[in-house]
XYZ file of C-alpha atoms in Angstrom:
632
model
C 42.389 33.825 -47.327
C 43.530 31.378 -44.566
C 44.822 27.965 -45.602
C 43.401 25.000 -43.689
C 45.144 21.622 -43.351
C 43.170 18.382 -43.153
C 44.079 14.724 -42.697
C 43.064 12.100 -45.194
C 40.866 9.323 -43.893
C 42.626 5.988 -43.319
C 41.402 4.387 -46.545
C 42.328 7.475 -48.551
C 45.862 7.315 -47.167
C 46.059 3.664 -48.205
C 44.937 4.615 -51.691
C 47.473 7.426 -51.930
C 50.294 5.127 -50.863
C 49.148 2.671 -53.500
C 49.374 5.372 -56.162
C 52.716 6.765 -54.917
C 54.304 3.302 -54.811
C 52.265 2.189 -57.781
C 52.111 -1.465 -58.748
C 50.765 -0.483 -62.173
C 53.095 -1.163 -65.041
C 51.385 1.420 -67.270
C 51.510 4.786 -65.540
C 50.324 6.606 -68.692
C 46.742 6.066 -67.527
C 46.995 9.106 -65.220
C 46.643 11.458 -68.204
C 43.740 9.478 -69.642
C 41.905 9.832 -66.322
C 42.571 13.560 -65.906
C 41.507 14.325 -69.497
C 38.349 12.249 -68.982
C 37.530 14.189 -65.814
C 38.024 17.461 -67.703
C 35.775 16.254 -70.540
C 33.046 15.378 -68.026
C 33.309 18.875 -66.528
C 32.832 20.457 -69.970
C 29.825 18.217 -70.689
C 28.222 19.266 -67.403
C 28.777 22.986 -68.022
C 27.309 22.899 -71.511
C 24.232 21.077 -70.252
C 23.862 23.450 -67.294
C 24.063 26.453 -69.631
C 21.400 24.990 -71.920
C 19.050 24.452 -69.002
C 19.713 27.725 -67.140
C 19.779 30.921 -69.177
C 20.809 32.918 -66.094
C 23.993 30.966 -65.439
C 26.920 33.378 -65.463
C 29.381 31.208 -67.366
C 31.464 31.528 -70.528
C 30.683 28.660 -72.901
C 32.014 30.271 -76.079
C 35.199 28.177 -76.293
C 34.977 25.071 -74.152
C 38.222 23.103 -74.303
C 40.937 21.204 -72.426
C 44.493 22.535 -72.204
C 47.686 20.667 -71.494
C 50.660 22.815 -70.510
C 54.235 21.575 -70.114
C 56.902 23.484 -68.168
C 60.201 21.645 -68.578
C 62.134 23.976 -66.238
C 59.678 23.576 -63.367
C 58.963 19.924 -64.352
C 55.212 20.434 -64.225
C 52.365 19.197 -66.391
C 49.048 21.046 -66.096
C 45.655 19.694 -67.204
C 43.187 22.583 -67.418
C 39.535 22.904 -68.452
C 37.012 25.758 -68.445
C 34.130 23.500 -67.460
C 31.677 23.385 -64.570
C 34.306 23.559 -61.814
C 33.782 22.802 -58.109
C 32.797 24.770 -55.034
C 34.813 24.745 -51.790
C 32.487 22.152 -50.234
C 32.536 19.960 -53.341
C 36.323 19.887 -53.336
C 36.293 18.752 -49.708
C 33.689 16.066 -50.412
C 34.904 14.756 -53.762
C 38.654 15.247 -53.483
C 39.484 15.437 -49.780
C 37.736 12.429 -48.307
C 37.030 10.194 -51.309
C 33.640 9.801 -49.657
C 31.936 8.604 -52.834
C 34.719 6.555 -54.354
C 34.150 3.186 -52.676
C 37.782 3.106 -51.623
C 37.568 0.038 -49.402
C 35.918 -1.937 -52.192
C 38.519 -0.607 -54.629
C 41.376 -1.850 -52.451
C 39.717 -5.249 -51.991
C 39.139 -5.640 -55.731
C 42.722 -4.599 -56.410
C 44.052 -7.363 -54.181
C 41.873 -9.869 -56.037
C 42.799 -8.634 -59.537
C 44.362 -11.519 -61.436
C 46.460 -9.472 -63.850
C 47.966 -6.039 -64.299
C 45.420 -5.007 -66.940
C 42.576 -5.824 -64.589
C 44.203 -3.812 -61.803
C 44.736 -0.762 -63.999
C 41.096 -0.785 -65.051
C 39.997 -0.366 -61.451
C 41.333 3.203 -61.303
C 38.571 4.638 -63.461
C 35.941 2.102 -62.450
C 35.908 3.296 -58.844
C 36.033 7.018 -59.599
C 39.495 7.524 -58.135
C 41.102 8.652 -61.384
C 42.232 11.978 -59.898
C 44.527 10.139 -57.495
C 46.328 8.393 -60.312
C 48.241 11.680 -60.656
C 50.279 10.647 -57.621
C 51.771 7.802 -59.671
C 53.844 10.375 -61.568
C 53.896 13.443 -59.281
C 55.447 14.289 -55.912
C 52.853 16.996 -55.378
C 49.458 17.760 -56.916
C 47.791 21.176 -56.835
C 44.209 21.748 -57.929
C 42.697 25.196 -58.597
C 38.983 25.366 -59.353
C 35.998 27.728 -59.482
C 32.444 26.601 -60.024
C 30.700 28.337 -62.953
C 28.507 31.152 -61.704
C 30.280 31.501 -58.328
C 32.660 34.386 -57.533
C 35.216 32.549 -55.415
C 37.523 29.637 -56.190
C 39.339 26.947 -54.200
C 42.915 25.687 -54.128
C 43.617 22.086 -53.009
C 47.144 20.769 -52.585
C 48.818 17.625 -51.266
C 52.094 15.742 -51.383
C 50.220 12.505 -50.710
C 51.747 12.143 -47.245
C 48.575 11.977 -45.179
C 47.380 15.599 -45.308
C 46.001 18.099 -47.791
C 45.342 21.834 -47.696
C 42.293 23.824 -48.731
C 42.243 27.560 -49.413
C 39.637 29.953 -50.801
C 40.985 32.199 -53.603
C 39.486 35.238 -55.334
C 41.219 35.191 -58.721
C 40.558 31.633 -59.946
C 39.360 31.229 -63.543
C 36.208 29.274 -64.318
C 36.820 25.515 -64.428
C 39.576 23.332 -62.981
C 43.316 23.051 -63.427
C 45.419 20.202 -62.038
C 49.151 20.908 -61.741
C 51.367 17.828 -61.442
C 54.850 18.421 -59.995
C 56.447 15.503 -61.804
C 58.809 12.914 -60.396
C 62.113 12.335 -62.227
C 61.865 9.908 -65.120
C 62.627 6.310 -64.135
C 62.565 3.989 -67.191
C 63.266 0.901 -65.050
C 59.914 1.428 -63.291
C 58.004 2.425 -66.450
C 57.966 6.079 -65.311
C 58.366 8.130 -68.488
C 59.362 11.763 -68.876
C 55.959 13.440 -69.015
C 57.508 16.813 -69.885
C 58.256 15.247 -73.263
C 55.952 16.699 -75.917
C 55.946 13.574 -78.068
C 55.021 11.402 -75.068
C 52.082 13.625 -74.109
C 50.870 13.676 -77.736
C 51.171 9.905 -77.964
C 49.078 9.337 -74.811
C 46.321 11.724 -75.928
C 46.164 10.184 -79.395
C 46.000 6.673 -77.952
C 43.416 7.220 -75.227
C 41.536 10.462 -75.851
C 41.317 10.988 -79.609
C 37.508 10.557 -79.502
C 36.910 13.134 -76.747
C 34.285 15.538 -78.135
C 36.136 18.641 -76.863
C 39.449 19.938 -78.256
C 42.498 18.880 -76.236
C 45.086 21.603 -76.871
C 48.792 21.591 -76.089
C 49.912 25.074 -75.038
C 53.111 26.573 -73.675
C 55.557 25.306 -76.318
C 58.158 27.757 -77.649
C 58.454 28.571 -81.325
C 61.763 28.983 -83.176
C 62.132 32.620 -82.049
C 61.606 31.822 -78.377
C 58.010 33.062 -78.335
C 54.850 31.103 -77.533
C 53.695 28.856 -80.336
C 50.052 28.565 -81.372
C 48.116 25.973 -79.320
C 47.987 22.610 -81.101
C 44.835 20.483 -81.008
C 45.898 16.888 -80.332
C 42.642 14.943 -80.789
C 40.400 14.427 -83.817
C 37.105 14.850 -81.832
C 35.372 12.379 -84.153
C 32.100 10.908 -82.898
C 32.750 7.237 -83.599
C 29.073 6.343 -83.412
C 28.302 8.667 -86.339
C 30.876 7.037 -88.638
C 30.543 3.838 -90.642
C 32.187 0.724 -89.281
C 34.631 0.650 -92.170
C 36.029 4.054 -91.151
C 36.781 3.093 -87.538
C 39.395 0.652 -86.282
C 38.744 -1.872 -83.530
C 41.340 -0.057 -81.418
C 39.352 3.189 -81.639
C 36.160 1.407 -80.581
C 37.984 -0.243 -77.700
C 39.409 3.048 -76.431
C 35.959 4.645 -76.494
C 34.627 1.693 -74.491
C 37.432 2.003 -71.942
C 36.644 5.693 -71.600
C 32.902 5.370 -71.018
C 33.010 1.982 -69.273
C 35.903 2.791 -66.928
C 37.349 -0.564 -67.865
C 40.856 -1.458 -68.907
C 39.934 -4.661 -70.690
C 38.655 -4.787 -74.242
C 34.903 -5.304 -74.705
C 33.520 -8.710 -75.554
C 31.230 -7.341 -78.283
C 30.765 -4.052 -80.156
C 27.263 -3.299 -81.484
C 26.498 -0.446 -83.888
C 23.039 0.720 -84.879
C 21.910 3.554 -87.150
C 18.178 4.234 -87.330
C 16.788 6.430 -90.082
C 13.316 7.582 -90.984
C 10.830 9.548 -88.899
C 13.063 9.356 -85.824
C 16.812 9.250 -86.382
C 19.482 8.165 -83.932
C 22.827 6.402 -83.803
C 23.936 3.965 -81.133
C 27.262 2.372 -80.310
C 26.957 -0.274 -77.608
C 29.488 -2.509 -75.872
C 29.121 -5.783 -73.999
C 31.895 -6.002 -71.379
C 34.072 -9.069 -71.065
C 33.500 -9.330 -67.313
C 30.764 -8.416 -64.858
C 31.346 -5.390 -62.599
C 31.710 -6.162 -58.913
C 28.469 -4.385 -57.964
C 26.209 -5.633 -60.783
C 23.596 -6.902 -58.317
C 23.887 -3.975 -55.902
C 20.903 -1.638 -55.496
C 23.275 1.300 -55.963
C 24.695 0.034 -59.258
C 24.757 2.942 -61.716
C 23.756 1.861 -65.171
C 22.421 3.244 -68.408
C 23.780 4.576 -71.664
C 25.259 7.974 -72.395
C 22.606 10.086 -74.119
C 23.500 12.779 -76.649
C 21.193 14.991 -78.690
C 22.811 16.147 -81.943
C 26.218 15.395 -80.374
C 25.434 17.497 -77.296
C 25.954 15.451 -74.125
C 22.694 15.227 -72.132
C 22.983 12.445 -69.580
C 25.644 10.016 -68.385
C 23.483 7.108 -67.232
C 20.159 7.141 -69.063
C 18.462 4.060 -67.591
C 15.387 4.407 -69.835
C 17.288 3.326 -72.958
C 17.663 -0.334 -71.920
C 15.704 -2.613 -69.564
C 17.287 -3.383 -66.159
C 18.311 -6.901 -67.172
C 20.686 -5.358 -69.762
C 22.206 -2.971 -67.216
C 25.706 -4.305 -67.905
C 25.694 -2.876 -71.469
C 27.728 0.307 -71.941
C 27.553 2.749 -74.815
C 26.367 5.930 -76.455
C 23.060 6.899 -78.077
C 22.876 10.107 -80.105
C 19.306 11.159 -81.001
C 18.431 13.867 -83.518
C 14.934 14.889 -82.428
C 14.878 14.968 -78.628
C 14.749 18.180 -76.631
C 18.041 19.392 -75.182
C 16.204 20.178 -71.972
C 14.900 16.639 -71.444
C 14.753 15.301 -67.871
C 14.806 11.761 -66.456
C 11.098 12.006 -65.638
C 10.222 13.043 -69.195
C 12.392 10.252 -70.625
C 10.371 7.613 -68.785
C 7.240 8.712 -70.688
C 8.724 9.686 -74.061
C 7.448 7.449 -76.867
C 10.656 7.930 -78.847
C 12.705 6.665 -75.906
C 10.422 3.634 -75.550
C 10.798 2.942 -79.264
C 14.579 3.221 -78.976
C 14.602 0.892 -75.965
C 12.675 -1.774 -77.891
C 15.024 -1.531 -80.874
C 18.216 -1.475 -78.792
C 17.042 -4.438 -76.708
C 16.341 -6.523 -79.796
C 19.724 -5.553 -81.232
C 21.597 -6.655 -78.103
C 19.707 -9.965 -77.924
C 20.367 -10.568 -81.626
C 24.084 -10.037 -80.992
C 24.000 -12.546 -78.130
C 22.300 -15.044 -80.430
C 25.025 -14.490 -83.028
C 27.614 -15.300 -80.366
C 25.687 -18.443 -79.422
C 25.529 -19.746 -82.998
C 28.842 -18.442 -84.303
C 31.375 -18.209 -81.469
C 30.907 -20.737 -78.673
C 33.865 -19.490 -76.653
C 32.726 -15.869 -76.573
C 29.165 -16.955 -75.795
C 30.423 -19.100 -72.905
C 32.221 -16.051 -71.490
C 29.120 -13.910 -71.897
C 26.802 -16.409 -70.225
C 29.209 -17.057 -67.361
C 29.428 -13.334 -66.616
C 25.893 -12.133 -67.399
C 23.576 -15.142 -67.649
C 22.141 -14.638 -64.165
C 21.144 -11.025 -64.836
C 19.857 -11.746 -68.359
C 17.435 -14.332 -66.940
C 15.714 -11.541 -64.980
C 14.185 -10.553 -68.324
C 12.300 -13.861 -68.486
C 10.207 -12.517 -65.599
C 10.131 -8.785 -66.342
C 9.991 -8.643 -70.163
C 7.330 -10.994 -71.564
C 7.538 -9.260 -74.977
C 11.116 -10.530 -75.447
C 10.697 -13.799 -73.557
C 11.020 -15.981 -76.671
C 14.205 -14.184 -77.724
C 15.630 -14.573 -74.221
C 14.763 -18.266 -74.065
C 16.502 -18.714 -77.404
C 19.819 -17.390 -76.050
C 19.635 -18.815 -72.514
C 21.589 -21.949 -71.630
C 21.755 -24.119 -68.552
C 23.891 -26.711 -66.840
C 22.418 -30.214 -66.899
C 23.086 -33.622 -65.403
C 24.487 -34.723 -68.751
C 27.332 -32.250 -69.016
C 30.232 -31.318 -66.744
C 30.611 -27.557 -67.054
C 28.961 -27.298 -70.476
C 25.561 -25.678 -70.840
C 22.706 -26.468 -73.229
C 19.861 -24.389 -74.603
C 16.257 -25.438 -74.105
C 16.085 -26.194 -77.821
C 19.035 -28.579 -77.518
C 17.452 -30.223 -74.465
C 14.148 -30.797 -76.299
C 15.909 -32.158 -79.392
C 17.595 -34.912 -77.361
C 14.589 -35.852 -75.219
C 13.874 -39.593 -75.621
C 10.540 -40.884 -76.905
C 7.979 -40.918 -74.147
C 9.389 -37.892 -72.254
C 6.891 -35.063 -72.479
C 8.307 -32.576 -69.953
C 11.461 -30.536 -69.428
C 12.688 -31.405 -65.936
C 14.621 -29.005 -63.739
C 15.791 -28.639 -60.155
C 16.691 -25.422 -58.308
C 19.162 -24.941 -55.475
C 22.173 -23.027 -54.198
C 24.902 -24.955 -56.018
C 25.456 -27.727 -58.532
C 26.789 -29.999 -55.790
C 23.712 -29.550 -53.593
C 21.151 -30.140 -56.358
C 22.955 -33.156 -57.816
C 22.952 -34.848 -54.395
C 19.305 -34.006 -53.704
C 16.997 -36.971 -52.925
C 14.610 -35.617 -55.577
C 17.167 -36.583 -58.222
C 17.529 -40.260 -57.354
C 15.058 -41.796 -59.794
C 16.093 -39.398 -62.561
C 19.733 -40.290 -62.053
C 19.015 -44.041 -61.983
C 17.003 -43.900 -65.205
C 19.343 -41.461 -66.997
C 16.729 -38.718 -67.409
C 18.396 -35.367 -68.124
C 17.592 -32.585 -65.630
C 18.410 -28.865 -65.853
C 20.469 -27.713 -62.858
C 19.360 -24.175 -61.983
C 21.431 -22.520 -59.263
C 20.853 -18.757 -59.659
C 18.329 -17.090 -57.285
C 16.277 -15.821 -60.246
C 15.747 -19.405 -61.464
C 13.134 -19.967 -58.762
C 11.048 -17.170 -60.278
C 11.430 -17.445 -64.052
C 10.814 -21.181 -64.283
C 7.355 -20.709 -62.766
C 6.697 -17.608 -64.882
C 7.653 -19.240 -68.198
C 5.833 -22.538 -67.668
C 6.638 -24.155 -71.028
C 8.920 -24.129 -74.051
C 7.801 -25.227 -77.523
C 4.795 -26.996 -76.028
C 6.851 -28.869 -73.415
C 6.046 -28.199 -69.758
C 8.826 -27.047 -67.444
C 8.502 -29.301 -64.387
C 10.397 -29.140 -61.118
C 11.569 -32.549 -59.922
C 10.739 -31.327 -56.397
C 7.082 -30.543 -57.154
C 3.966 -32.585 -57.725
C 3.793 -36.275 -58.595
C 6.359 -37.553 -61.089
C 5.957 -41.232 -61.891
C 9.023 -42.268 -63.862
C 8.425 -45.884 -62.909
C 5.029 -45.942 -64.612
C 6.477 -44.366 -67.714
C 9.118 -47.027 -68.084
C 6.826 -49.896 -67.025
C 9.440 -51.338 -64.647
C 6.732 -52.178 -62.113
C 3.257 -53.461 -62.858
C 0.215 -51.404 -62.024
C -1.145 -54.228 -59.884
C 2.030 -54.405 -57.789
C 1.935 -50.675 -57.148
C -1.685 -50.936 -56.044
C -0.810 -53.752 -53.607
C 2.019 -51.671 -52.185
C -0.266 -48.661 -51.728
C -2.763 -50.854 -49.902
C -0.058 -52.311 -47.647
C 1.120 -48.847 -46.584
C -2.301 -47.160 -46.381
C -2.559 -47.478 -42.580
C 0.926 -46.079 -41.918
C 0.431 -43.193 -44.371
C -2.864 -42.152 -42.777
C -1.444 -42.402 -39.252
C 1.656 -40.320 -40.158
C -0.542 -37.704 -41.828
C -2.363 -37.239 -38.508
C 0.826 -37.157 -36.398
C 2.588 -34.652 -38.695
C -0.498 -32.584 -39.550
C 1.145 -29.296 -38.427
C 4.030 -29.762 -40.858
C 2.734 -31.703 -43.878
C -0.445 -31.715 -45.925
C -0.052 -35.299 -47.142
C 2.084 -38.413 -46.708
C 2.403 -40.697 -49.732
C 4.628 -43.285 -51.367
C 7.327 -41.970 -53.657
C 8.356 -42.950 -57.175
C 11.282 -40.489 -57.246
C 13.314 -42.046 -54.390
C 15.661 -44.999 -54.849
C 18.207 -44.493 -52.030
C 16.872 -42.059 -49.426
C 14.057 -43.038 -47.027
C 12.020 -39.832 -47.447
C 11.849 -36.440 -49.122
C 9.643 -33.358 -49.090
C 7.965 -32.089 -52.250
C 5.770 -29.095 -52.964
C 2.339 -29.410 -54.477
C 2.296 -28.586 -58.173
C 0.867 -25.080 -57.637
C 2.569 -24.215 -54.326
C 5.516 -21.875 -53.849
C 8.839 -23.546 -53.138
C 10.482 -22.805 -49.743
C 13.196 -20.785 -51.480
C 10.578 -18.654 -53.262
C 8.687 -18.134 -50.004
C 11.891 -16.898 -48.360
C 12.649 -14.634 -51.322
C 9.241 -12.944 -51.171
C 9.499 -12.475 -47.398
C 12.961 -10.930 -47.803
C 11.353 -8.408 -50.175
C 8.770 -7.538 -47.497
C 5.882 -9.489 -49.039
C 3.821 -11.635 -46.706
C 2.995 -15.026 -48.218
C 1.219 -17.883 -46.441
C 3.379 -20.812 -45.412
C 2.598 -23.798 -47.623
C 2.687 -27.185 -45.941
C 4.442 -29.722 -48.118
C 4.073 -33.377 -48.983
C 6.210 -36.046 -47.282
C 7.075 -38.860 -49.674
C 8.323 -42.218 -48.352
C 10.469 -44.720 -50.217
C 8.588 -48.049 -49.838
C 11.718 -50.016 -50.801
C 13.917 -48.488 -48.071
C 14.657 -50.750 -45.079
C 13.786 -48.050 -42.546
C 10.387 -47.366 -44.125
C 9.662 -51.103 -44.410
C 10.547 -51.636 -40.750
C 8.408 -48.671 -39.713
C 5.431 -50.108 -41.601
C 5.927 -53.549 -40.024
C 6.214 -52.040 -36.521
C 3.078 -50.003 -37.110
C 1.134 -53.151 -38.066
C 2.437 -55.211 -35.136
C 2.097 -52.741 -32.239
C -1.008 -51.331 -30.685
C 0.937 -48.599 -28.851
C 2.319 -46.261 -31.483
C 3.756 -43.653 -29.077
C 7.351 -44.618 -29.732
C 6.754 -44.711 -33.476
C 5.697 -41.045 -33.344
C 9.311 -40.132 -32.630
C 10.435 -42.144 -35.660
C 7.904 -40.343 -37.874
C 9.154 -36.963 -36.626
C 12.761 -38.011 -37.248
C 11.918 -39.090 -40.793
C 10.374 -35.684 -41.471
C 13.378 -33.853 -39.980
C 15.800 -35.961 -42.041
C 13.866 -35.034 -45.184
C 14.175 -31.339 -44.243
C 17.933 -31.696 -43.676
C 18.434 -33.593 -46.942
C 17.303 -30.583 -48.963
C 19.452 -28.141 -46.994
C 16.721 -26.967 -44.608
C 16.610 -26.691 -40.821
C 14.356 -28.760 -38.511
C 11.537 -26.755 -36.927
C 12.859 -27.550 -33.436
C 16.620 -28.279 -33.723
C 17.011 -28.961 -29.981
C 14.227 -31.572 -30.036
C 15.731 -33.175 -33.136
C 19.161 -33.423 -31.490
C 17.652 -34.968 -28.353
C 15.688 -37.517 -30.384
C 18.804 -38.488 -32.351
C 20.853 -38.805 -29.141
C 18.220 -41.056 -27.593
C 18.151 -43.291 -30.674
C 21.939 -43.560 -30.839
C 22.099 -44.393 -27.145
C 19.681 -47.288 -27.622
C 21.777 -48.742 -30.447
C 24.901 -49.129 -28.244
């Protein structure tokens, strides 16, 4: 068959150069990645054979082989799994089309430590290329189960690769690494060393469910020795916690989570009774780069009686726990179960409820027993966990119990709603919060002025989901959740720092101006009134108690939902010099034409103060220029 030569795409060449001139201190990870790929191929073949009785494939002895040839300085990783077709080799190996290479390279540059960098190899699905860390040339021979013809792929990592169709390829895939000379100074070990290969397999792949066999060694008489199985193949989730070391759990997590760091939390669950299953779950120590991407692949590995069924079973956990990794092994599900069936299966729904409660209970244990680990968890996953406050009303109380928030009283520390309520002073009946893009922007908001002056604690909510859940939840332990930017909030009346009679006189004195401004700004505001929340700024905009906030309006429109634009309320600070002068001018002049410009400017300044944009920026600029000119 003719051999064709192809060029790697630019990003693939960059990746290959990275692997060839590797910055990784631990080059042993190449074997972990290749064995993991082989294990995946065996899982896929066994599942395919269970679902298709007509598949022409040998599944009688599924295994992984490692073969060392000291004379040729090669190490071969071979499996008799699902294999690949000619087109699949070109798509998955030749172009790295599905590996997110550009994102991989960007993340690598941003990695803060060597461990973090090494973890990116598996995370981005480029584990095959890690072979170039230790090899001058890599040759892959593969045949997809059920197909008559195989494919040979080969490259020296110098910008090109070759593809060739072959007739005599065995079922599965073999990767032959033509090893570089050992270089201890650069952490490049001699991977033709039997003890080194055994040590790597034992450390990283002992839990692989398929036998990893070392073949090709010579016995004492110069003949071939019996293949030696290097891994124990123990299903860690089926063993008691006392029988498994933390290191074994961590290696399983690194294998299924494609992460080099250790997990933040390990959660084990064994359910017995009418429906039996075991689960071993892990909470990562850091959020993946694409956690909020629509294409983020999530879900747990699903086994049935230790037979691998599905790699990312989304039905086992709700979307707001999509960062959790792990394995669930059920005893009574069908081996031929599909994603569609899983969505409706009552056993799966029961498992999801139990697993969700178990994860939330573990988070609560972190909150009450290990403040540092909880702080790490909330920093990495708090924003996604809060999605459950909107989507999972059944677990809302449990979620509220483990949620924490920044407040005006702490610098960097967060508090739970329970802690907030416990330190509310006498006379405060509501839990106050403000939403915005950042802590800096919300703390400097005009809506905060009276709260800051009177020392009233306010929750600072800066995640996009905060706009939604705060409205959905409404209250906590009988205390209303109230936005400081919505409705009327009269802190002055509560603290009796101004008599009722004085406030009534002030309202009467400004009644004419307020009514006139309401008419002039009718297109933009529904009401103009005096404010009790302002102490420094001349004006601010607030939403009516039951109206959507501007941020929520924008969010719904971005999702394609049409919502009516809600006009807001313009509040004026009656103690501000500008507002006082405007009221005096209104009372003294019969011609209010020039004052209309001042009213429009006040409204535009209120829009700018909350980070918005004036309706007509050009008109606003012209008005400001005219005013500045008259002051000179």
